[in-house]
GROMACS .gro file of C-alpha atoms in nm:
model
  274
    1MET     CA    1   1.610  -0.748  -1.984
    2GLN     CA    2   1.304  -0.922  -1.841
    3ARG     CA    3   1.518  -1.233  -1.777
    4ILE     CA    4   1.779  -1.025  -1.593
    5LEU     CA    5   1.508  -0.861  -1.384
    6SER     CA    6   1.360  -1.197  -1.287
    7MET     CA    7   1.705  -1.328  -1.196
    8VAL     CA    8   1.784  -1.030  -0.974
    9LEU     CA    9   1.451  -1.041  -0.791
   10GLY     CA   10   1.475  -1.417  -0.764
   11LEU     CA   11   1.818  -1.384  -0.607
   12THR     CA   12   1.673  -1.136  -0.360
   13LEU     CA   13   1.417  -1.389  -0.239
   14THR     CA   14   1.677  -1.669  -0.230
   15LEU     CA   15   1.914  -1.464  -0.018
   16GLY     CA   16   1.634  -1.374   0.220
   17LEU     CA   17   1.533  -1.738   0.266
   18ALA     CA   18   1.886  -1.873   0.284
   19THR     CA   19   2.003  -1.633   0.550
   20GLY     CA   20   1.689  -1.649   0.761
   21CYS     CA   21   1.643  -1.275   0.736
   22THR     CA   22   1.408  -1.084   0.962
   23ALA     CA   23   1.163  -0.846   0.797
   24GLY     CA   24   1.407  -0.557   0.826
   25LYS     CA   25   1.703  -0.750   0.686
   26ARG     CA   26   1.491  -0.900   0.409
   27MET     CA   27   1.376  -0.554   0.313
   28ASN     CA   28   1.734  -0.424   0.296
   29VAL     CA   29   1.828  -0.706   0.057
   30GLY     CA   30   1.522  -0.651  -0.161
   31ARG     CA   31   1.554  -0.275  -0.155
   32THR     CA   32   1.920  -0.293  -0.260
   33ALA     CA   33   1.839  -0.526  -0.549
   34ALA     CA   34   1.550  -0.309  -0.667
   35ALA     CA   35   1.766   0.004  -0.645
   36LEU     CA   36   1.992  -0.151  -0.909
   37LEU     CA   37   1.698  -0.158  -1.147
   38ILE     CA   38   1.513   0.170  -1.081
   39SER     CA   39   1.631   0.480  -0.897
   40ASP     CA   40   1.444   0.685  -0.638
   41GLN     CA   41   1.407   0.964  -0.891
   42GLN     CA   42   1.264   0.726  -1.151
   43GLU     CA   43   1.016   0.591  -0.894
   44GLU     CA   44   0.901   0.944  -0.819
   45GLN     CA   45   0.861   1.018  -1.190
   46LEU     CA   46   0.665   0.697  -1.238
   47GLY     CA   47   0.433   0.774  -0.947
   48ARG     CA   48   0.369   1.120  -1.092
   49GLN     CA   49   0.290   0.978  -1.437
   50VAL     CA   50   0.050   0.722  -1.290
   51LYS     CA   51  -0.121   0.992  -1.083
   52ALA     CA   52  -0.178   1.203  -1.395
   53GLU     CA   53  -0.324   0.904  -1.578
   54LEU     CA   54  -0.552   0.818  -1.286
   55GLU     CA   55  -0.687   1.172  -1.284
   56THR     CA   56  -0.725   1.228  -1.658
   57LYS     CA   57  -0.812   0.890  -1.805
   58GLU     CA   58  -0.953   0.699  -1.509
   59LYS     CA   59  -1.135   1.011  -1.384
   60LEU     CA   60  -1.065   0.950  -1.016
   61LYS     CA   61  -1.261   1.194  -0.805
   62TYR     CA   62  -1.094   1.321  -0.489
   63VAL     CA   63  -1.279   1.415  -0.173
   64GLU     CA   64  -1.309   1.792  -0.142
   65ASP     CA   65  -1.422   1.805   0.221
   66PRO     CA   66  -1.114   1.936   0.407
   67ALA     CA   67  -1.226   1.772   0.731
   68VAL     CA   68  -1.211   1.427   0.572
   69VAL     CA   69  -0.883   1.489   0.391
   70ASP     CA   70  -0.717   1.638   0.699
   71TYR     CA   71  -0.837   1.344   0.906
   72VAL     CA   72  -0.686   1.082   0.674
   73ARG     CA   73  -0.360   1.272   0.653
   74SER     CA   74  -0.347   1.310   1.031
   75VAL     CA   75  -0.386   0.933   1.073
   76SER     CA   76  -0.122   0.860   0.812
   77ALA     CA   77   0.133   1.118   0.934
   78PRO     CA   78   0.287   0.923   1.229
   79ILE     CA   79   0.270   0.598   1.030
   80LEU     CA   80   0.458   0.748   0.737
   81GLN     CA   81   0.706   0.907   0.977
   82ALA     CA   82   0.781   0.558   1.108
   83ALA     CA   83   0.804   0.426   0.751
   84ASN     CA   84   1.064   0.692   0.668
   85ARG     CA   85   1.300   0.531   0.917
   86ASP     CA   86   1.331   0.250   0.665
   87ARG     CA   87   1.340   0.474   0.359
   88ALA     CA   88   1.406   0.833   0.452
   89ASN     CA   89   1.391   0.990   0.105
   90VAL     CA   90   1.025   0.910   0.032
   91LYS     CA   91   0.814   1.225   0.005
   92TRP     CA   92   0.463   1.101   0.079
   93LYS     CA   93   0.154   1.237  -0.095
   94VAL     CA   94  -0.180   1.122   0.050
   95HIS     CA   95  -0.503   1.143  -0.153
   96VAL     CA   96  -0.859   1.045  -0.061
   97ILE     CA   97  -1.069   0.902  -0.345
   98ASP     CA   98  -1.443   0.971  -0.335
   99ASP     CA   99  -1.582   0.623  -0.394
  100PRO     CA  100  -1.790   0.484  -0.105
  101LYS     CA  101  -1.860   0.155  -0.284
  102THR     CA  102  -1.496   0.050  -0.311
  103VAL     CA  103  -1.311  -0.078  -0.005
  104ASN     CA  104  -0.954  -0.023  -0.114
  105ALA     CA  105  -0.625   0.159  -0.072
  106PHE     CA  106  -0.306   0.140  -0.275
  107ALA     CA  107   0.034   0.304  -0.300
  108THR     CA  108   0.251   0.368  -0.604
  109PRO     CA  109   0.625   0.429  -0.640
  110GLY     CA  110   0.731   0.772  -0.521
  111GLY     CA  111   0.518   0.765  -0.207
  112TYR     CA  112   0.173   0.827  -0.357
  113LEU     CA  113  -0.082   0.680  -0.114
  114TYR     CA  114  -0.447   0.658  -0.217
  115VAL     CA  115  -0.733   0.581   0.025
  116TYR     CA  116  -1.092   0.519  -0.088
  117THR     CA  117  -1.381   0.653   0.118
  118GLY     CA  118  -1.521   0.299   0.105
  119LEU     CA  119  -1.230   0.195   0.327
  120LEU     CA  120  -1.314   0.466   0.580
  121LEU     CA  121  -1.675   0.348   0.591
  122ALA     CA  122  -1.581  -0.020   0.621
  123ALA     CA  123  -1.323   0.023   0.899
  124GLU     CA  124  -1.466  -0.028   1.245
  125ASN     CA  125  -1.205   0.192   1.409
  126GLU     CA  126  -0.900   0.402   1.334
  127ALA     CA  127  -0.660   0.116   1.412
  128GLU     CA  128  -0.801  -0.084   1.120
  129LEU     CA  129  -0.761   0.212   0.885
  130ALA     CA  130  -0.407   0.265   1.016
  131GLY     CA  131  -0.327  -0.103   0.961
  132VAL     CA  132  -0.422  -0.086   0.594
  133MET     CA  133  -0.225   0.237   0.539
  134GLY     CA  134   0.078   0.093   0.718
  135HIS     CA  135   0.064  -0.213   0.495
  136GLU     CA  136   0.042  -0.003   0.177
  137ALA     CA  137   0.325   0.225   0.292
  138ALA     CA  138   0.542  -0.084   0.342
  139HIS     CA  139   0.494  -0.175  -0.024
  140VAL     CA  140   0.671   0.152  -0.105
  141THR     CA  141   0.949   0.133   0.155
  142GLY     CA  142   1.019  -0.225   0.047
  143ARG     CA  143   1.010  -0.120  -0.321
  144HIS     CA  144   0.745  -0.387  -0.380
  145SER     CA  145   0.533  -0.161  -0.602
  146ALA     CA  146   0.823  -0.091  -0.837
  147GLN     CA  147   0.925  -0.457  -0.842
  148ALA     CA  148   0.570  -0.571  -0.923
  149MET     CA  149   0.535  -0.319  -1.205
  150MET     CA  150   0.866  -0.423  -1.361
  151LEU     CA  151   0.781  -0.792  -1.343
  152GLN     CA  152   0.434  -0.735  -1.493
  153TYR     CA  153   0.525  -0.490  -1.767
  154GLY     CA  154   0.901  -0.522  -1.814
  155GLN     CA  155   1.181  -0.307  -1.675
  156GLN     CA  156   1.239  -0.100  -1.988
  157ALA     CA  157   0.868  -0.033  -2.035
  158VAL     CA  158   0.838   0.091  -1.676
  159LEU     CA  159   1.150   0.307  -1.705
  160ASP     CA  160   1.019   0.456  -2.029
  161ALA     CA  161   0.685   0.517  -1.858
  162ALA     CA  162   0.860   0.708  -1.580
  163LEU     CA  163   1.015   0.933  -1.841
  164GLY     CA  164   0.686   0.990  -2.022
  165LYS     CA  165   0.793   0.780  -2.321
  166ASN     CA  166   0.546   0.495  -2.282
  167SER     CA  167   0.192   0.614  -2.225
  168GLY     CA  168   0.057   0.267  -2.298
  169THR     CA  169   0.225   0.113  -1.995
  170VAL     CA  170   0.116   0.401  -1.772
  171ALA     CA  171  -0.241   0.354  -1.893
  172LYS     CA  172  -0.231  -0.019  -1.812
  173ILE     CA  173  -0.091   0.044  -1.464
  174ALA     CA  174  -0.350   0.312  -1.390
  175ALA     CA  175  -0.637   0.102  -1.522
  176GLY     CA  176  -0.534  -0.188  -1.301
  177LEU     CA  177  -0.506   0.027  -0.993
  178ALA     CA  178  -0.837   0.202  -1.058
  179GLY     CA  179  -1.024  -0.125  -1.086
  180THR     CA  180  -1.064  -0.192  -1.458
  181GLY     CA  181  -0.764  -0.426  -1.465
  182THR     CA  182  -0.576  -0.665  -1.241
  183GLY     CA  183  -0.388  -0.426  -1.014
  184LEU     CA  184  -0.038  -0.500  -0.892
  185ALA     CA  185   0.051  -0.865  -0.843
  186PHE     CA  186   0.262  -0.875  -0.528
  187SER     CA  187   0.447  -1.193  -0.442
  188ARG     CA  188   0.359  -1.384  -0.128
  189SER     CA  189   0.689  -1.279   0.029
  190ASN     CA  190   0.615  -0.913  -0.052
  191GLU     CA  191   0.275  -0.937   0.114
  192THR     CA  192   0.421  -1.104   0.423
  193GLU     CA  193   0.688  -0.840   0.452
  194ALA     CA  194   0.432  -0.560   0.407
  195ASP     CA  195   0.217  -0.715   0.682
  196GLU     CA  196   0.515  -0.728   0.919
  197LEU     CA  197   0.653  -0.385   0.840
  198GLY     CA  198   0.307  -0.230   0.845
  199ALA     CA  199   0.250  -0.373   1.193
  200ARG     CA  200   0.576  -0.214   1.306
  201TYR     CA  201   0.481   0.123   1.159
  202VAL     CA  202   0.136   0.141   1.319
  203SER     CA  203   0.272   0.018   1.652
  204ALA     CA  204   0.536   0.294   1.643
  205ALA     CA  205   0.252   0.540   1.578
  206GLY     CA  206   0.071   0.417   1.890
  207TYR     CA  207  -0.203   0.221   1.714
  208ASP     CA  208  -0.307  -0.132   1.801
  209PRO     CA  209  -0.105  -0.341   1.550
  210ARG     CA  210  -0.380  -0.605   1.543
  211GLY     CA  211  -0.604  -0.361   1.359
  212LEU     CA  212  -0.500  -0.509   1.024
  213VAL     CA  213  -0.579  -0.858   1.157
  214SER     CA  214  -0.933  -0.762   1.259
  215PHE     CA  215  -0.982  -0.588   0.924
  216PHE     CA  216  -0.874  -0.900   0.735
  217GLN     CA  217  -1.117  -1.109   0.938
  218LYS     CA  218  -1.401  -0.864   0.881
  219LEU     CA  219  -1.353  -0.852   0.505
  220ALA     CA  220  -1.329  -1.230   0.482
  221ALA     CA  221  -1.660  -1.262   0.670
  222GLN     CA  222  -1.829  -1.010   0.438
  223GLU     CA  223  -1.691  -1.147   0.112
  224GLY     CA  224  -1.981  -1.205  -0.125
  225LYS     CA  225  -2.205  -0.969   0.068
  226MET     CA  226  -2.021  -0.647  -0.017
  227PRO     CA  227  -1.908  -0.630  -0.383
  228GLY     CA  228  -1.664  -0.348  -0.309
  229VAL     CA  229  -1.478  -0.565  -0.058
  230LEU     CA  230  -1.351  -0.786  -0.338
  231LYS     CA  231  -1.119  -0.515  -0.467
  232TRP     CA  232  -0.883  -0.525  -0.169
  233LEU     CA  233  -0.924  -0.899  -0.111
  234SER     CA  234  -0.834  -0.972  -0.473
  235THR     CA  235  -0.478  -0.858  -0.408
  236HIS     CA  236  -0.467  -0.919  -0.031
  237PRO     CA  237  -0.622  -1.263   0.037
  238ALA     CA  238  -0.723  -1.287   0.403
  239SER     CA  239  -0.614  -1.648   0.449
  240ALA     CA  240  -0.608  -1.815   0.790
  241ASP     CA  241  -0.232  -1.869   0.754
  242ARG     CA  242  -0.178  -1.500   0.690
  243VAL     CA  243  -0.378  -1.393   0.993
  244SER     CA  244  -0.204  -1.653   1.209
  245HIS     CA  245   0.140  -1.541   1.092
  246LEU     CA  246   0.069  -1.175   1.158
  247ASN     CA  247  -0.065  -1.247   1.505
  248ALA     CA  248   0.245  -1.453   1.584
  249PHE     CA  249   0.475  -1.182   1.447
  250ILE     CA  250   0.312  -0.915   1.662
  251SER     CA  251   0.344  -1.129   1.974
  252LYS     CA  252   0.699  -1.244   1.904
  253ASN     CA  253   0.823  -0.889   1.848
  254GLY     CA  254   0.634  -0.738   2.140
  255LEU     CA  255   0.454  -0.486   1.922
  256THR     CA  256   0.216  -0.278   2.126
  257GLY     CA  257  -0.028   0.007   2.082
  258THR     CA  258  -0.359   0.089   2.242
  259ASN     CA  259  -0.503   0.361   2.021
  260GLN     CA  260  -0.824   0.246   1.851
  261GLY     CA  261  -0.946   0.591   1.751
  262ALA     CA  262  -1.313   0.497   1.711
  263GLY     CA  263  -1.417   0.835   1.849
  264ARG     CA  264  -1.240   1.022   1.571
  265LEU     CA  265  -1.348   0.799   1.284
  266ASP     CA  266  -1.722   0.800   1.360
  267PRO     CA  267  -1.777   1.173   1.285
  268ILE     CA  268  -1.590   1.131   0.956
  269LYS     CA  269  -1.819   0.843   0.860
  270GLN     CA  270  -2.119   1.061   0.936
  271ARG     CA  271  -1.986   1.334   0.706
  272LEU     CA  272  -1.931   1.081   0.426
  273ARG     CA  273  -2.282   0.938   0.459
  274LYS     CA  274  -2.451   1.276   0.419
   0.00000   0.00000   0.00000
């Protein structure tokens, strides 16, 4: 089964490279291939199982301040609306994790999007926060999260986990996401596609699409100085090639957006620092 999975996902990448697909076309090929392996309903079930494990075993603590939660959800709403144009059946659930020392965000199958308060504190403006959320949302619309889980743990193990039959796999996935393991290992092509699609989503929401670029550059400059920064950089290396590619993609596709949102983010930071 693992061999079949690798062959299908390998064929997806080959088709994308051979046909010179754009981000949208590449995503359609990858999404179709992944749909043969795990259904939308199974992704939702898996996301729910992982959420339960994160809350019970990993003891994730959510922010209770409604002003902070409402703010994050208000920023994500137009981005996720844009993401639904690529995958309309995703029912997004946004959660804010109370951990100011960890600069991170991640998304799991089924549309579960998690944002750490450390990310809110590290972002210079709302466009940077939007860029990260757009990128993570793209991992779901492109089915990257499900693909990565199946390649790391095996298709049958992941399907059993979705059905509540394999608590061991769910525990490993949750531990990785929460920081005690390795997290999801996305391929380079997945990360490139998530960068491109995320830029489209935030631009459609009116945000400056170069927010993710400036965030990458900021984290790279602070690496080694802020231990919590390493969590996001460990799975999203801020290489010069990556930054250059994203800048070129934004320019080539005429992606625009002027909203920086610094005025809205600052009061939220003040609440979190109290």
